[in-house]
Amino acid sequence: MSTYLPDATHAAAARSWVASANAPACDFPLQNLPYGRWRRPGDSDWRLGAAIGDQLLDLAEAGLVPHGDMNRLMAWPLSERRRLRQALFEGLHEGSPRQADWAAALHPQASVELGVPCEIGDYTDFYASIHHATTVGRQFRPEQPLLPNYSWVPVGYHGRASSIVASGQPVRRPWGQTRPPEGGTRPRFGPCRRLDYELELGLFVGAPNALGEPVALGEAEAHLFGVALFNDWSARDLQAWEYQPLGPFLAKNFASSVSPWVVTMEALAPFRAPLQRPDTQPAPLPYLDSEDNQQQGALDIQLEVWLQTPAMRAAGHAGDRLSTSRAADAFWTPAQLLTHHTVNGCNLRSGDLLGTGTLSGPAPEQGGSLLELSAGGQQPLRLSNGEQRSFLEDGDTVVLRGFCERPGWRRIGLGECRGTVLPARTGSE
Ligand code: CA
């Protein structure tokens, strides 16, 4: 039995008294109601808000949540989360008597600062797309792109939470060591030359589990709070030199960007999909397998990557869409990632972030990184204005977008995750 089922708050015909929420292409209609943290320019403390159209409703001013601590909200039991969603839905619904009071608790999103959604204690990044793993693996090991453990283990590593930044914050090109030149033994040290993005989803942990107490697959979704867009910026040249034998380190932890609005698991209830597991792959071990997970464990979220170069910006060009893919094409579901993470007794805390790993689709043009789209830099992408890119250049802006669309249901979106590359700090090599 699924943890999250569609209910009256998903009714496609429901409309809000906030007019912008009723626009057909709006990411934040009444049926979505994602949570985030915001503050007025100059304020130091974060406040909690729910996005509705191009506005946000302050949860304290609306009398719904008296504090600004998202992690506390994320820890709530499911019944309390459902009660809050129901109260928001009713109060923001067309004709609600709340309109008179709540109109004063609305703030235009464009007039405030939107932050990282919560205090992220720990961050783990997975490798859940078999298409990404195969394409990248082929570049390094043409004879064996997928290592044998991939079929069985949701591969991941512990990342760094301190450098996760809010969407809109610029990201500085890192310095680091890279492989010695051909025939040499001394590594080069300097600014990254192969800077990349990674199209991911960030899964926020809701209710925690105690140390030593694994979360069974059937319980895993109750421990998930919601989903945001996540760009795991990557320095490919640093990565290639440092990654053996312990995995990614400084190539990954200089910055990751996260979108401000966490779309809840409740909001995603109508947009679930079967797990896409190629026939050539074995069934997972029993602790990672269930009928329910196979039938509807995946998230049916459409994903897009956009790139705007400085030349495009100067010409008033909004940018090129580099790729599209679907989160439902991942090899592991969110529940499988969470269950595997806790199977050894590891405790997850409210607000911890699980990155899915780059979500590439099966087709070559569905790569979720430039490493894939440019074949490791060997086939530069030709952009619509005649420019080319193998990897990111200074001033490039990367925007991730995501949305759910299905006949019979109201479209909802994840908003965007945006970041612009700043030049490396000056220094000497
Ligand atoms: Ca990653």
Tab-separated table of C-alpha atoms and ligand atoms in Angstrom:
chain	number	residue	atom	x	y	z
A	1	MET	CA	0.000	0.000	0.000
A	2	SER	CA	1.490	3.343	-1.014
A	3	THR	CA	2.397	5.848	1.666
A	4	TYR	CA	1.161	8.774	-0.425
A	5	LEU	CA	-2.130	8.646	-2.316
A	6	PRO	CA	-3.936	11.367	-4.272
A	7	ASP	CA	-6.764	13.027	-2.348
A	8	ALA	CA	-9.001	16.096	-2.608
A	9	THR	CA	-5.930	18.401	-2.489
A	10	HIS	CA	-4.950	17.085	-5.945
A	11	ALA	CA	-8.303	17.790	-7.660
A	12	ALA	CA	-7.390	19.187	-11.082
A	13	ALA	CA	-10.233	21.705	-11.102
A	14	ALA	CA	-9.308	23.361	-7.788
A	15	ARG	CA	-8.366	27.029	-8.124
A	16	SER	CA	-6.794	29.544	-5.769
A	17	TRP	CA	-7.751	33.118	-4.895
A	18	VAL	CA	-4.080	33.883	-5.673
A	19	ALA	CA	-4.617	34.583	-9.383
A	20	SER	CA	-1.066	33.770	-10.581
A	21	ALA	CA	-1.446	30.204	-9.233
A	22	ASN	CA	-4.143	29.471	-11.820
A	23	ALA	CA	-2.000	30.134	-14.908
A	24	PRO	CA	-1.747	26.825	-16.829
A	25	ALA	CA	2.072	26.716	-16.942
A	26	CYS	CA	2.533	27.827	-13.320
A	27	ASP	CA	4.892	25.561	-11.330
A	28	PHE	CA	3.142	26.346	-8.046
A	29	PRO	CA	-0.616	25.894	-8.378
A	30	LEU	CA	-2.880	25.100	-5.413
A	31	GLN	CA	-2.171	21.378	-5.895
A	32	ASN	CA	1.597	21.763	-5.275
A	33	LEU	CA	2.249	23.856	-2.108
A	34	PRO	CA	6.024	23.297	-1.715
A	35	TYR	CA	7.903	24.588	1.337
A	36	GLY	CA	10.978	26.788	1.514
A	37	ARG	CA	12.858	29.341	3.610
A	38	TRP	CA	12.769	33.063	2.877
A	39	ARG	CA	13.742	36.385	4.401
A	40	ARG	CA	13.376	40.053	3.621
A	41	PRO	CA	16.462	41.846	2.326
A	42	GLY	CA	18.570	42.784	5.361
A	43	ASP	CA	16.958	40.270	7.747
A	44	SER	CA	19.145	37.632	9.359
A	45	ASP	CA	16.548	35.041	10.387
A	46	TRP	CA	14.871	32.680	7.969
A	47	ARG	CA	11.091	32.309	7.861
A	48	LEU	CA	9.051	29.417	6.485
A	49	GLY	CA	6.884	29.833	3.434
A	50	ALA	CA	4.741	27.857	1.008
A	51	ALA	CA	4.904	28.819	-2.672
A	52	ILE	CA	1.607	29.697	-4.353
A	53	GLY	CA	1.800	31.122	-7.889
A	54	ASP	CA	4.432	33.866	-7.962
A	55	GLN	CA	3.826	34.550	-4.250
A	56	LEU	CA	4.697	32.816	-1.006
A	57	LEU	CA	2.522	32.479	2.066
A	58	ASP	CA	4.418	33.046	5.310
A	59	LEU	CA	3.520	30.099	7.542
A	60	ALA	CA	3.879	32.067	10.797
A	61	GLU	CA	1.883	35.095	9.650
A	62	ALA	CA	-0.831	32.724	8.430
A	63	GLY	CA	-0.980	31.164	11.910
A	64	LEU	CA	0.064	27.719	10.682
A	65	VAL	CA	3.630	27.136	11.956
A	66	PRO	CA	4.861	29.430	14.737
A	67	HIS	CA	8.612	29.049	14.054
A	68	GLY	CA	11.132	29.327	11.220
A	69	ASP	CA	12.793	25.929	11.673
A	70	MET	CA	12.307	23.825	8.532
A	71	ASN	CA	14.123	20.839	10.030
A	72	ARG	CA	11.514	20.692	12.812
A	73	LEU	CA	8.732	20.769	10.248
A	74	MET	CA	10.444	18.042	8.227
A	75	ALA	CA	10.514	15.815	11.343
A	76	TRP	CA	6.754	15.963	11.780
A	77	PRO	CA	4.799	12.701	11.591
A	78	LEU	CA	2.865	12.090	8.393
A	79	SER	CA	-0.459	12.962	10.037
A	80	GLU	CA	0.797	16.458	10.933
A	81	ARG	CA	2.228	17.000	7.444
A	82	ARG	CA	-1.104	16.033	5.907
A	83	ARG	CA	-2.942	18.388	8.255
A	84	LEU	CA	-0.736	21.319	7.204
A	85	ARG	CA	-1.178	20.583	3.491
A	86	GLN	CA	-4.946	20.354	3.976
A	87	ALA	CA	-5.042	23.670	5.879
A	88	LEU	CA	-3.012	25.410	3.159
A	89	PHE	CA	-5.178	23.947	0.412
A	90	GLU	CA	-8.423	25.025	2.074
A	91	GLY	CA	-7.168	28.478	3.057
A	92	LEU	CA	-5.749	29.293	-0.371
A	93	HIS	CA	-8.730	27.816	-2.246
A	94	GLU	CA	-10.950	30.151	-4.214
A	95	GLY	CA	-13.727	31.494	-1.973
A	96	SER	CA	-11.977	30.653	1.313
A	97	PRO	CA	-12.910	32.929	4.240
A	98	ARG	CA	-9.172	32.932	5.085
A	99	GLN	CA	-8.456	35.229	2.133
A	100	ALA	CA	-9.165	38.351	4.196
A	101	ASP	CA	-6.490	37.424	6.792
A	102	TRP	CA	-4.009	35.600	4.629
A	103	ALA	CA	-3.698	38.246	1.909
A	104	ALA	CA	-1.400	40.146	4.315
A	105	ALA	CA	0.774	37.019	4.756
A	106	LEU	CA	1.502	36.847	1.007
A	107	HIS	CA	4.835	38.121	-0.308
A	108	PRO	CA	6.003	38.241	-3.934
A	109	GLN	CA	8.769	35.628	-4.371
A	110	ALA	CA	10.685	38.082	-6.543
A	111	SER	CA	10.948	40.590	-3.674
A	112	VAL	CA	12.564	38.288	-1.085
A	113	GLU	CA	15.650	36.116	-0.638
A	114	LEU	CA	15.006	32.376	-0.991
A	115	GLY	CA	17.541	30.197	0.809
A	116	VAL	CA	18.706	26.608	1.004
A	117	PRO	CA	15.464	24.961	2.192
A	118	CYS	CA	16.761	23.762	5.589
A	119	GLU	CA	19.913	23.244	7.627
A	120	ILE	CA	21.448	20.285	5.798
A	121	GLY	CA	23.305	18.180	8.346
A	122	ASP	CA	24.636	15.438	6.099
A	123	TYR	CA	24.650	15.007	2.360
A	124	THR	CA	25.073	11.764	0.436
A	125	ASP	CA	25.305	11.520	-3.338
A	126	PHE	CA	24.204	8.391	-5.190
A	127	TYR	CA	24.693	7.138	-8.741
A	128	ALA	CA	21.123	6.042	-9.460
A	129	SER	CA	21.000	6.428	-13.258
A	130	ILE	CA	22.253	3.357	-15.079
A	131	HIS	CA	22.356	5.437	-18.274
A	132	HIS	CA	24.721	7.968	-16.691
A	133	ALA	CA	26.805	5.209	-15.099
A	134	THR	CA	27.081	3.347	-18.423
A	135	THR	CA	27.983	6.373	-20.547
A	136	VAL	CA	30.583	7.665	-18.098
A	137	GLY	CA	31.897	4.159	-17.431
A	138	ARG	CA	32.360	3.611	-21.177
A	139	GLN	CA	34.666	6.629	-21.371
A	140	PHE	CA	36.978	5.075	-18.786
A	141	ARG	CA	36.445	1.337	-19.364
A	142	PRO	CA	35.116	0.669	-22.891
A	143	GLU	CA	35.313	-3.099	-22.291
A	144	GLN	CA	33.323	-3.024	-19.016
A	145	PRO	CA	31.332	0.210	-18.611
A	146	LEU	CA	29.308	-1.062	-15.635
A	147	LEU	CA	31.170	-2.643	-12.747
A	148	PRO	CA	29.557	-5.820	-11.338
A	149	ASN	CA	28.413	-4.174	-8.099
A	150	TYR	CA	26.197	-1.673	-9.952
A	151	SER	CA	23.383	-4.205	-10.393
A	152	TRP	CA	23.189	-4.849	-6.658
A	153	VAL	CA	24.384	-1.858	-4.644
A	154	PRO	CA	22.908	1.644	-4.816
A	155	VAL	CA	26.402	3.141	-5.116
A	156	GLY	CA	27.000	6.392	-3.239
A	157	TYR	CA	29.515	8.461	-1.294
A	158	HIS	CA	29.337	10.930	1.548
A	159	GLY	CA	29.436	14.491	0.275
A	160	ARG	CA	29.866	17.787	2.048
A	161	ALA	CA	26.891	19.835	3.259
A	162	SER	CA	28.776	23.067	4.053
A	163	SER	CA	29.204	24.026	0.389
A	164	ILE	CA	25.590	23.478	-0.701
A	165	VAL	CA	24.376	26.888	-1.846
A	166	ALA	CA	21.026	28.395	-2.729
A	167	SER	CA	19.867	28.688	-6.311
A	168	GLY	CA	20.982	32.008	-7.748
A	169	GLN	CA	24.237	32.141	-5.822
A	170	PRO	CA	27.246	32.266	-8.166
A	171	VAL	CA	29.754	29.416	-8.144
A	172	ARG	CA	33.479	30.067	-8.393
A	173	ARG	CA	35.637	27.937	-10.682
A	174	PRO	CA	37.838	25.896	-8.331
A	175	TRP	CA	41.582	25.383	-8.311
A	176	GLY	CA	43.121	21.998	-7.908
A	177	GLN	CA	45.555	19.310	-8.944
A	178	THR	CA	45.148	17.596	-12.260
A	179	ARG	CA	46.837	14.723	-14.025
A	180	PRO	CA	50.466	15.219	-15.082
A	181	PRO	CA	50.873	16.066	-18.754
A	182	GLU	CA	51.597	13.161	-21.134
A	183	GLY	CA	54.966	11.646	-20.225
A	184	GLY	CA	55.321	13.710	-17.035
A	185	THR	CA	55.079	12.779	-13.371
A	186	ARG	CA	54.370	16.141	-11.712
A	187	PRO	CA	50.696	17.126	-11.587
A	188	ARG	CA	49.495	20.448	-12.866
A	189	PHE	CA	48.021	22.857	-10.276
A	190	GLY	CA	45.672	25.567	-11.416
A	191	PRO	CA	42.085	26.558	-12.171
A	192	CYS	CA	39.775	23.757	-13.291
A	193	ARG	CA	39.610	23.428	-17.104
A	194	ARG	CA	36.783	20.919	-17.321
A	195	LEU	CA	34.030	22.411	-15.191
A	196	ASP	CA	30.685	20.631	-15.469
A	197	TYR	CA	27.192	20.504	-14.005
A	198	GLU	CA	25.201	17.432	-12.938
A	199	LEU	CA	21.408	17.287	-13.272
A	200	GLU	CA	20.135	15.650	-10.088
A	201	LEU	CA	17.213	15.543	-7.716
A	202	GLY	CA	17.826	16.204	-4.028
A	203	LEU	CA	15.708	14.058	-1.699
A	204	PHE	CA	15.152	15.581	1.746
A	205	VAL	CA	14.823	13.247	4.718
A	206	GLY	CA	11.722	13.781	6.859
A	207	ALA	CA	11.269	11.690	10.009
A	208	PRO	CA	14.651	10.433	11.282
A	209	ASN	CA	15.628	6.860	12.140
A	210	ALA	CA	17.561	5.914	15.257
A	211	LEU	CA	21.164	4.736	15.050
A	212	GLY	CA	21.191	0.973	14.666
A	213	GLU	CA	17.628	0.802	13.333
A	214	PRO	CA	17.392	0.210	9.578
A	215	VAL	CA	14.341	1.478	7.687
A	216	ALA	CA	12.518	-1.286	5.789
A	217	LEU	CA	11.612	-0.613	2.162
A	218	GLY	CA	7.897	-0.443	2.964
A	219	GLU	CA	8.565	2.275	5.573
A	220	ALA	CA	11.103	4.264	3.557
A	221	GLU	CA	8.749	6.710	1.898
A	222	ALA	CA	7.351	7.797	5.257
A	223	HIS	CA	10.912	8.993	6.020
A	224	LEU	CA	11.103	11.099	2.837
A	225	PHE	CA	9.885	14.686	3.046
A	226	GLY	CA	10.197	15.914	-0.510
A	227	VAL	CA	12.265	16.721	-3.556
A	228	ALA	CA	14.206	19.677	-4.985
A	229	LEU	CA	16.421	20.259	-8.026
A	230	PHE	CA	20.103	19.748	-7.355
A	231	ASN	CA	23.151	20.725	-9.430
A	232	ASP	CA	26.251	18.848	-8.291
A	233	TRP	CA	28.904	21.063	-9.943
A	234	SER	CA	31.876	18.905	-10.884
A	235	ALA	CA	35.500	19.558	-11.802
A	236	ARG	CA	36.172	16.693	-14.203
A	237	ASP	CA	39.934	17.215	-14.517
A	238	LEU	CA	40.377	17.287	-10.735
A	239	GLN	CA	38.089	14.249	-10.444
A	240	ALA	CA	40.055	12.153	-12.952
A	241	TRP	CA	43.300	12.634	-10.978
A	242	GLU	CA	42.000	12.279	-7.422
A	243	TYR	CA	39.174	9.733	-7.531
A	244	GLN	CA	41.155	6.513	-7.072
A	245	PRO	CA	40.980	4.721	-4.705
A	246	LEU	CA	38.534	6.518	-2.373
A	247	GLY	CA	36.189	8.295	-4.786
A	248	PRO	CA	35.194	11.939	-5.345
A	249	PHE	CA	36.652	14.606	-3.057
A	250	LEU	CA	37.625	18.175	-4.017
A	251	ALA	CA	36.207	17.770	-7.544
A	252	LYS	CA	32.740	17.817	-5.997
A	253	ASN	CA	32.727	19.709	-2.711
A	254	PHE	CA	33.478	23.257	-3.906
A	255	ALA	CA	29.760	23.897	-4.545
A	256	SER	CA	26.407	22.238	-5.157
A	257	SER	CA	23.271	24.305	-5.848
A	258	VAL	CA	19.790	23.449	-4.616
A	259	SER	CA	16.438	24.927	-5.642
A	260	PRO	CA	14.518	26.796	-2.931
A	261	TRP	CA	11.185	24.947	-2.946
A	262	VAL	CA	10.846	21.389	-1.625
A	263	VAL	CA	7.997	19.694	-3.454
A	264	THR	CA	6.520	17.289	-0.932
A	265	MET	CA	6.000	13.578	-1.392
A	266	GLU	CA	2.298	14.327	-0.815
A	267	ALA	CA	2.217	16.698	-3.811
A	268	LEU	CA	3.921	14.065	-5.978
A	269	ALA	CA	1.304	11.364	-5.208
A	270	PRO	CA	-0.354	11.508	-8.670
A	271	PHE	CA	3.021	11.371	-10.432
A	272	ARG	CA	4.431	7.977	-9.529
A	273	ALA	CA	5.747	5.496	-12.079
A	274	PRO	CA	6.959	1.913	-12.343
A	275	LEU	CA	10.633	1.177	-11.840
A	276	GLN	CA	12.412	0.870	-15.209
A	277	ARG	CA	14.802	-2.033	-14.747
A	278	PRO	CA	16.322	-3.413	-17.942
A	279	ASP	CA	15.505	-7.112	-18.537
A	280	THR	CA	19.201	-7.895	-18.585
A	281	GLN	CA	19.523	-6.839	-14.933
A	282	PRO	CA	18.895	-9.211	-11.994
A	283	ALA	CA	16.144	-8.570	-9.453
A	284	PRO	CA	17.434	-6.654	-6.424
A	285	LEU	CA	18.160	-8.423	-3.153
A	286	PRO	CA	14.938	-8.926	-1.127
A	287	TYR	CA	15.542	-5.973	1.257
A	288	LEU	CA	15.493	-3.663	-1.798
A	289	ASP	CA	12.554	-5.265	-3.571
A	290	SER	CA	8.775	-5.117	-3.254
A	291	GLU	CA	5.805	-5.209	-5.579
A	292	ASP	CA	4.829	-1.689	-4.553
A	293	ASN	CA	8.318	-0.357	-5.247
A	294	GLN	CA	8.338	-2.021	-8.676
A	295	GLN	CA	4.906	-0.712	-9.610
A	296	GLN	CA	5.131	2.884	-8.393
A	297	GLY	CA	8.416	3.517	-6.630
A	298	ALA	CA	9.745	5.928	-9.244
A	299	LEU	CA	9.010	9.643	-9.536
A	300	ASP	CA	7.578	10.765	-12.877
A	301	ILE	CA	9.370	14.117	-13.023
A	302	GLN	CA	10.451	15.651	-16.359
A	303	LEU	CA	13.828	17.321	-16.147
A	304	GLU	CA	15.571	19.937	-18.284
A	305	VAL	CA	18.971	21.625	-18.387
A	306	TRP	CA	19.341	25.109	-19.878
A	307	LEU	CA	22.533	27.009	-20.620
A	308	GLN	CA	22.840	30.765	-21.126
A	309	THR	CA	26.280	31.977	-22.191
A	310	PRO	CA	27.461	35.560	-21.603
A	311	ALA	CA	27.043	36.233	-25.354
A	312	MET	CA	23.449	34.995	-25.197
A	313	ARG	CA	22.783	37.148	-22.148
A	314	ALA	CA	24.183	40.220	-23.935
A	315	ALA	CA	21.933	39.497	-26.911
A	316	GLY	CA	18.822	39.077	-24.736
A	317	HIS	CA	18.682	35.339	-25.561
A	318	ALA	CA	17.158	33.224	-22.753
A	319	GLY	CA	19.482	30.286	-23.417
A	320	ASP	CA	19.471	26.858	-25.034
A	321	ARG	CA	17.862	23.739	-23.637
A	322	LEU	CA	20.770	21.284	-23.607
A	323	SER	CA	18.872	18.151	-22.623
A	324	THR	CA	15.709	16.594	-21.245
A	325	SER	CA	15.332	13.417	-19.197
A	326	ARG	CA	12.967	11.704	-16.777
A	327	ALA	CA	13.590	10.917	-13.135
A	328	ALA	CA	11.529	7.739	-13.671
A	329	ASP	CA	14.355	6.318	-15.821
A	330	ALA	CA	16.561	5.925	-12.740
A	331	PHE	CA	17.730	2.423	-11.827
A	332	TRP	CA	17.008	2.868	-8.114
A	333	THR	CA	13.947	4.499	-6.517
A	334	PRO	CA	14.107	7.075	-3.693
A	335	ALA	CA	12.821	4.430	-1.256
A	336	GLN	CA	15.575	2.003	-2.279
A	337	LEU	CA	18.232	4.705	-1.765
A	338	LEU	CA	16.942	5.518	1.719
A	339	THR	CA	16.570	1.877	2.753
A	340	HIS	CA	20.035	0.969	1.507
A	341	HIS	CA	21.538	3.982	3.308
A	342	THR	CA	20.130	2.741	6.633
A	343	VAL	CA	20.544	-1.035	6.151
A	344	ASN	CA	23.744	-1.034	8.210
A	345	GLY	CA	22.064	0.961	10.984
A	346	CYS	CA	23.229	4.391	9.763
A	347	ASN	CA	20.904	7.062	11.158
A	348	LEU	CA	19.471	9.707	8.838
A	349	ARG	CA	18.318	12.990	10.337
A	350	SER	CA	15.571	15.386	9.318
A	351	GLY	CA	16.898	17.701	6.630
A	352	ASP	CA	19.651	15.354	5.458
A	353	LEU	CA	19.996	15.444	1.693
A	354	LEU	CA	20.290	12.444	-0.621
A	355	GLY	CA	21.393	13.365	-4.137
A	356	THR	CA	20.150	10.896	-6.749
A	357	GLY	CA	23.227	11.215	-8.945
A	358	THR	CA	23.078	12.549	-12.488
A	359	LEU	CA	19.708	11.679	-14.025
A	360	SER	CA	20.491	10.894	-17.640
A	361	GLY	CA	18.005	9.252	-19.997
A	362	PRO	CA	18.620	6.264	-22.295
A	363	ALA	CA	19.323	8.345	-25.433
A	364	PRO	CA	22.733	9.993	-25.956
A	365	GLU	CA	21.168	13.467	-26.149
A	366	GLN	CA	19.606	12.867	-22.713
A	367	GLY	CA	22.904	13.097	-20.840
A	368	GLY	CA	22.580	15.067	-17.604
A	369	SER	CA	26.109	16.493	-17.769
A	370	LEU	CA	28.454	17.983	-20.364
A	371	LEU	CA	30.825	15.052	-19.785
A	372	GLU	CA	28.169	12.917	-21.465
A	373	LEU	CA	26.833	15.422	-24.029
A	374	SER	CA	30.319	16.295	-25.312
A	375	ALA	CA	31.669	12.719	-25.094
A	376	GLY	CA	34.291	13.669	-22.553
A	377	GLY	CA	35.042	16.928	-24.366
A	378	GLN	CA	35.741	15.244	-27.717
A	379	GLN	CA	32.548	16.388	-29.461
A	380	PRO	CA	31.797	19.992	-28.456
A	381	LEU	CA	28.137	20.968	-28.379
A	382	ARG	CA	27.118	23.484	-31.009
A	383	LEU	CA	24.830	26.107	-29.467
A	384	SER	CA	22.008	27.904	-31.294
A	385	ASN	CA	24.020	31.136	-31.623
A	386	GLY	CA	27.031	29.367	-33.177
A	387	GLU	CA	29.070	29.104	-29.981
A	388	GLN	CA	30.473	25.760	-28.840
A	389	ARG	CA	30.899	24.164	-25.431
A	390	SER	CA	32.800	21.104	-24.272
A	391	PHE	CA	32.706	22.255	-20.654
A	392	LEU	CA	31.503	25.378	-18.842
A	393	GLU	CA	33.142	28.743	-19.391
A	394	ASP	CA	33.219	31.720	-17.039
A	395	GLY	CA	29.943	33.624	-17.029
A	396	ASP	CA	27.881	30.632	-18.167
A	397	THR	CA	24.565	30.254	-16.349
A	398	VAL	CA	23.165	26.737	-15.864
A	399	VAL	CA	19.466	26.382	-15.042
A	400	LEU	CA	17.830	23.079	-14.060
A	401	ARG	CA	14.066	22.785	-14.346
A	402	GLY	CA	11.610	20.046	-13.415
A	403	PHE	CA	7.878	19.457	-13.668
A	404	CYS	CA	5.202	16.758	-13.548
A	405	GLU	CA	2.529	16.485	-16.200
A	406	ARG	CA	-0.065	13.753	-16.548
A	407	PRO	CA	-3.557	13.660	-18.126
A	408	GLY	CA	-6.267	14.220	-15.536
A	409	TRP	CA	-3.994	15.996	-13.030
A	410	ARG	CA	-2.880	19.572	-12.564
A	411	ARG	CA	0.670	20.187	-13.768
A	412	ILE	CA	3.083	21.002	-10.919
A	413	GLY	CA	6.713	22.119	-11.094
A	414	LEU	CA	9.872	22.215	-9.026
A	415	GLY	CA	10.789	25.729	-10.115
A	416	GLU	CA	14.400	26.192	-11.101
A	417	CYS	CA	17.938	25.735	-9.795
A	418	ARG	CA	20.216	28.421	-11.222
A	419	GLY	CA	23.921	29.165	-10.944
A	420	THR	CA	26.473	31.259	-12.834
A	421	VAL	CA	30.174	30.411	-13.096
A	422	LEU	CA	32.543	33.021	-11.678
A	423	PRO	CA	36.188	33.129	-12.854
A	424	ALA	CA	38.737	31.318	-10.688
A	425	ARG	CA	40.489	33.359	-8.031
A	426	THR	CA	43.696	34.838	-9.297
A	427	GLY	CA	46.872	33.280	-7.978
A	428	SER	CA	49.981	31.559	-9.154
A	429	GLU	CA	50.387	27.985	-10.153
B	1	CA	CA	26.798	13.762	-8.496
